[in-house]
Amino acid sequence: MWEDSRASLSDLDLDGRTRILDVGCGTGEFTHVLAESSDAQVVGVDADTDLLSVAAECPGIEVVAGDATQLPFADGSFDLVVCQALLVNLPDPTAALAEFARVSSDLVATVEPDNAAVGVDSTVDAEVSLERRVRDAFLDGVQTNVALGTRVTDLFSAVGLSVVGTRRYHHRKVVQPPYDEYDVRSAAKKATGEGLDRHEADLRRGLGDDSYESVRREWRQMGREVVRQIRDGDYRRAEVVPFDVTTGRV
């Protein structure tokens, strides 16, 4: 993300920041973007120490182990607290936002995907309809809100944050020749059903036990066609994921 444009981050006033905290930083991809775009001291925090060990290798950032709902920092320690694709994975995103507001002296910003509005195009016809069907089932079955989108503003208001602005960023992911290792591995996961198996419980809740196996068979058949087209050099796929950047003031 952010290789094409960072205009949607303009409300964060990165040039004017002195200390930035990236919560749920994972391996530090967004943390690195923040460090590149600002002269501020940038800190990444995550509960997963294995991911943090990767983030620690990024130049210009510090890492700290911690929980998003119990941040190990004093009140007002940062003038910007951000997260990317974190709230959609939390059972209580409001609790995390309240912590963001506590440790920020100025701004809080979230970058969250609207997974209900993802668009897919593919040279494998079945892939488009199947992904839509599986995505809808996942949205119905998952136990967190993975399609927050613009509704993040309501969460901001709930914790006393005054919304500064919202901007939408469209992240486009394209698969086309020449294929890299990730493309080939992703195709193999479709052909084996591994990609669905990782979310089986959520999908069963959304689809019903009787239809999961049927959808999985269709998915694997689709995956085999993807593998065939990759082998022949004919496969192309484009996915657009909208992300909403919401900025609020403490």
Coordinates of C-alpha atoms in Angstrom, one line a residue:
M1 CA 0.0 0.0 0.0
W2 CA 0.8 3.7 -0.4
E3 CA 3.3 3.2 -3.2
D4 CA 1.1 5.0 -5.7
S5 CA -0.1 7.9 -3.5
R6 CA -0.2 9.1 0.1
A7 CA -2.6 11.9 -0.5
S8 CA -5.2 10.2 1.7
L9 CA -2.9 10.7 4.7
S10 CA -2.8 14.4 4.4
D11 CA -5.1 15.0 7.4
L12 CA -2.5 13.4 9.6
D13 CA -0.2 16.4 9.1
L14 CA 2.8 14.1 9.2
D15 CA 5.2 16.9 8.5
G16 CA 4.1 18.6 11.8
R17 CA 4.4 15.6 14.1
T18 CA 7.0 15.0 16.7
R19 CA 6.1 11.5 18.1
I20 CA 3.9 9.0 16.3
L21 CA 2.6 5.7 17.6
D22 CA 1.5 2.9 15.2
V23 CA -0.7 0.5 17.1
G24 CA -1.0 -3.1 15.9
C25 CA 2.0 -2.4 13.6
G26 CA 2.7 -6.1 12.8
T27 CA 5.8 -6.4 10.7
G28 CA 6.0 -2.6 10.3
E29 CA 4.8 -1.9 6.8
F30 CA 2.7 1.1 7.7
T31 CA 5.2 2.1 10.4
H32 CA 7.9 2.4 7.7
V33 CA 5.6 4.6 5.6
L34 CA 5.1 6.9 8.6
A35 CA 8.8 7.1 9.2
E36 CA 9.5 7.9 5.5
S37 CA 6.9 10.6 5.5
S38 CA 7.8 12.4 8.7
D39 CA 10.8 13.6 10.8
A40 CA 9.0 12.5 13.9
Q41 CA 10.1 9.7 16.3
V42 CA 8.0 6.7 15.2
V43 CA 7.1 3.9 17.6
G44 CA 5.4 0.6 16.6
V45 CA 3.5 -1.5 19.2
D46 CA 2.1 -5.0 18.7
A47 CA 1.2 -7.9 20.9
D48 CA 2.9 -10.4 18.6
T49 CA 6.6 -10.4 19.4
D50 CA 7.5 -12.5 16.3
L51 CA 6.0 -9.8 14.1
L52 CA 7.7 -7.1 16.1
S53 CA 11.1 -8.8 15.5
V54 CA 10.5 -8.2 11.8
A55 CA 9.4 -4.6 12.3
A56 CA 12.5 -3.9 14.4
E57 CA 14.6 -4.3 11.3
C58 CA 13.0 -1.3 9.6
P59 CA 15.2 1.7 9.8
G60 CA 14.0 4.8 11.7
I61 CA 11.5 3.1 14.0
E62 CA 11.3 1.8 17.6
V63 CA 9.2 -1.2 18.6
V64 CA 7.4 -2.0 21.9
A65 CA 5.4 -5.1 22.9
G66 CA 1.9 -4.2 24.1
D67 CA -1.9 -4.7 23.9
A68 CA -4.0 -2.2 21.9
T69 CA -6.5 -2.0 24.7
Q70 CA -3.8 -1.5 27.4
L71 CA -1.1 0.6 25.8
P72 CA 2.1 0.8 27.9
F73 CA 2.5 4.5 27.6
A74 CA 1.6 7.6 29.7
D75 CA -1.3 9.9 28.9
G76 CA -0.5 12.3 26.0
S77 CA 2.8 10.5 25.1
F78 CA 2.3 11.0 21.3
D79 CA 0.9 13.8 19.2
L80 CA -0.4 11.2 16.6
V81 CA -1.7 7.7 17.3
V82 CA -2.6 5.6 14.2
C83 CA -3.5 2.1 13.2
Q84 CA -4.0 0.3 9.9
A85 CA -6.4 -2.7 9.5
L86 CA -6.5 -3.2 13.2
L87 CA -10.0 -2.2 14.4
V88 CA -11.7 -4.7 12.0
N89 CA -9.9 -7.5 13.8
L90 CA -10.9 -6.5 17.4
P91 CA -14.0 -7.6 19.2
D92 CA -14.2 -4.3 21.0
P93 CA -12.7 -1.6 18.7
T94 CA -14.1 1.2 20.9
A95 CA -11.8 0.1 23.8
A96 CA -8.8 0.4 21.6
L97 CA -9.8 3.8 20.4
A98 CA -10.3 5.0 23.9
E99 CA -6.7 4.0 24.6
F100 CA -5.5 5.8 21.4
A101 CA -7.2 9.0 22.7
R102 CA -5.6 8.6 26.1
V103 CA -2.0 8.4 24.9
S104 CA -2.5 11.1 22.2
S105 CA -2.1 14.8 22.9
D106 CA -3.5 15.8 19.5
L107 CA -4.6 13.5 16.7
V108 CA -5.9 9.9 16.3
A109 CA -6.2 8.3 12.9
T110 CA -7.3 4.9 11.6
V111 CA -6.9 3.3 8.2
E112 CA -9.5 0.6 8.0
P113 CA -10.7 -1.5 5.0
D114 CA -14.3 -1.7 3.9
N115 CA -14.3 -5.4 3.1
A116 CA -17.9 -5.3 2.0
A117 CA -16.9 -3.1 -1.0
V118 CA -14.0 -5.1 -2.4
G119 CA -14.0 -5.4 -6.2
V120 CA -12.4 -8.3 -8.1
D121 CA -11.9 -9.0 -11.8
S122 CA -10.3 -12.1 -13.2
T123 CA -9.6 -14.1 -16.3
V124 CA -11.1 -17.1 -14.5
D125 CA -14.8 -16.4 -14.6
A126 CA -15.8 -18.5 -11.6
E127 CA -13.3 -16.6 -9.4
V128 CA -15.3 -13.4 -9.4
S129 CA -18.6 -14.9 -8.4
L130 CA -17.1 -17.4 -5.9
E131 CA -15.1 -14.7 -4.2
R132 CA -18.2 -12.6 -3.8
R133 CA -20.1 -15.5 -2.4
V134 CA -17.4 -16.4 0.0
R135 CA -16.8 -12.8 1.1
D136 CA -20.5 -12.4 1.8
A137 CA -20.5 -15.6 3.9
F138 CA -17.4 -14.5 5.8
L139 CA -19.0 -11.1 6.6
D140 CA -22.1 -12.9 7.9
G141 CA -20.1 -15.4 10.0
V142 CA -17.1 -13.5 11.3
Q143 CA -17.4 -12.3 14.9
T144 CA -15.8 -8.9 14.4
N145 CA -16.9 -6.0 12.1
V146 CA -14.5 -6.4 9.1
A147 CA -16.5 -3.9 7.0
L148 CA -16.3 -0.8 9.3
G149 CA -15.7 1.6 6.4
T150 CA -17.1 5.1 7.1
R151 CA -18.8 3.8 10.3
V152 CA -15.5 4.4 12.1
T153 CA -16.7 8.0 12.7
D154 CA -19.4 6.7 15.0
L155 CA -16.7 5.0 17.1
F156 CA -14.7 8.2 17.2
S157 CA -17.7 10.1 18.6
A158 CA -18.3 7.4 21.2
V159 CA -14.8 8.0 22.8
G160 CA -15.0 11.7 22.5
L161 CA -12.8 12.3 19.5
S162 CA -13.8 15.2 17.2
V163 CA -13.6 14.0 13.6
V164 CA -11.3 16.2 11.5
G165 CA -11.9 14.4 8.2
T166 CA -12.3 11.2 6.3
R167 CA -10.6 10.2 3.1
R168 CA -10.9 7.0 1.0
Y169 CA -7.9 5.3 -0.5
H170 CA -8.3 2.5 -3.1
H171 CA -5.6 -0.1 -2.8
R172 CA -5.2 -2.0 -6.1
K173 CA -3.6 -5.4 -6.2
V174 CA -2.8 -6.8 -9.6
V175 CA -1.6 -10.3 -10.6
Q176 CA -0.2 -10.7 -14.1
P177 CA 2.9 -12.1 -15.9
P178 CA 5.6 -12.4 -14.9
Y179 CA 4.3 -14.1 -11.7
D180 CA 6.3 -14.1 -8.5
E181 CA 6.5 -16.7 -5.8
Y182 CA 3.6 -15.2 -3.8
D183 CA 1.3 -15.3 -6.9
V184 CA 2.1 -19.0 -7.4
R185 CA 1.7 -19.8 -3.7
S186 CA -1.7 -18.0 -3.6
A187 CA -2.9 -20.0 -6.6
A188 CA -1.8 -23.3 -4.9
K189 CA -3.8 -22.4 -1.8
K190 CA -6.9 -21.9 -3.9
A191 CA -6.4 -25.3 -5.6
T192 CA -6.0 -27.1 -2.3
G193 CA -8.7 -25.2 -0.4
E194 CA -6.2 -24.0 2.2
G195 CA -7.3 -20.4 1.9
L196 CA -10.9 -21.3 2.8
D197 CA -9.8 -23.8 5.6
R198 CA -8.2 -20.9 7.5
H199 CA -11.6 -19.3 7.9
E200 CA -13.7 -22.5 8.1
A201 CA -15.5 -21.7 11.3
D202 CA -16.5 -18.2 10.2
L203 CA -17.6 -19.5 6.8
R204 CA -19.6 -22.3 8.2
R205 CA -21.5 -19.8 10.4
G206 CA -22.2 -17.7 7.2
L207 CA -22.9 -20.5 4.8
G208 CA -24.4 -23.3 7.0
D209 CA -22.7 -26.7 7.4
D210 CA -24.4 -28.3 4.4
S211 CA -23.1 -25.8 1.9
Y212 CA -19.5 -25.3 3.1
E213 CA -18.2 -28.5 1.5
S214 CA -20.0 -27.7 -1.7
V215 CA -18.4 -24.2 -1.9
R216 CA -15.0 -25.7 -1.0
R217 CA -15.2 -28.1 -4.0
E218 CA -16.1 -25.2 -6.3
W219 CA -13.3 -23.1 -4.9
R220 CA -10.7 -25.9 -5.4
Q221 CA -11.9 -26.4 -9.0
M222 CA -11.6 -22.6 -9.6
G223 CA -8.1 -22.8 -8.0
R224 CA -7.0 -25.5 -10.4
E225 CA -8.1 -23.3 -13.3
V226 CA -6.1 -20.4 -11.9
V227 CA -3.0 -22.7 -11.6
R228 CA -3.5 -23.8 -15.2
Q229 CA -3.7 -20.3 -16.5
I230 CA -0.6 -19.3 -14.5
R231 CA 1.2 -22.3 -16.1
D232 CA 0.2 -21.1 -19.5
G233 CA 0.9 -17.4 -18.7
D234 CA -2.7 -16.3 -19.3
Y235 CA -3.9 -15.5 -15.7
R236 CA -4.7 -11.9 -14.8
R237 CA -6.5 -10.7 -11.7
A238 CA -7.2 -7.3 -10.2
E239 CA -8.6 -6.6 -6.8
V240 CA -9.5 -3.2 -5.4
V241 CA -9.8 -2.8 -1.6
P242 CA -11.2 0.5 -0.3
F243 CA -9.6 1.9 2.9
D244 CA -11.1 4.7 4.9
V245 CA -8.7 7.1 6.6
T246 CA -10.5 8.7 9.5
T247 CA -8.7 11.4 11.6
G248 CA -9.9 12.9 14.9
R249 CA -8.7 15.3 17.5
V250 CA -8.5 14.6 21.2

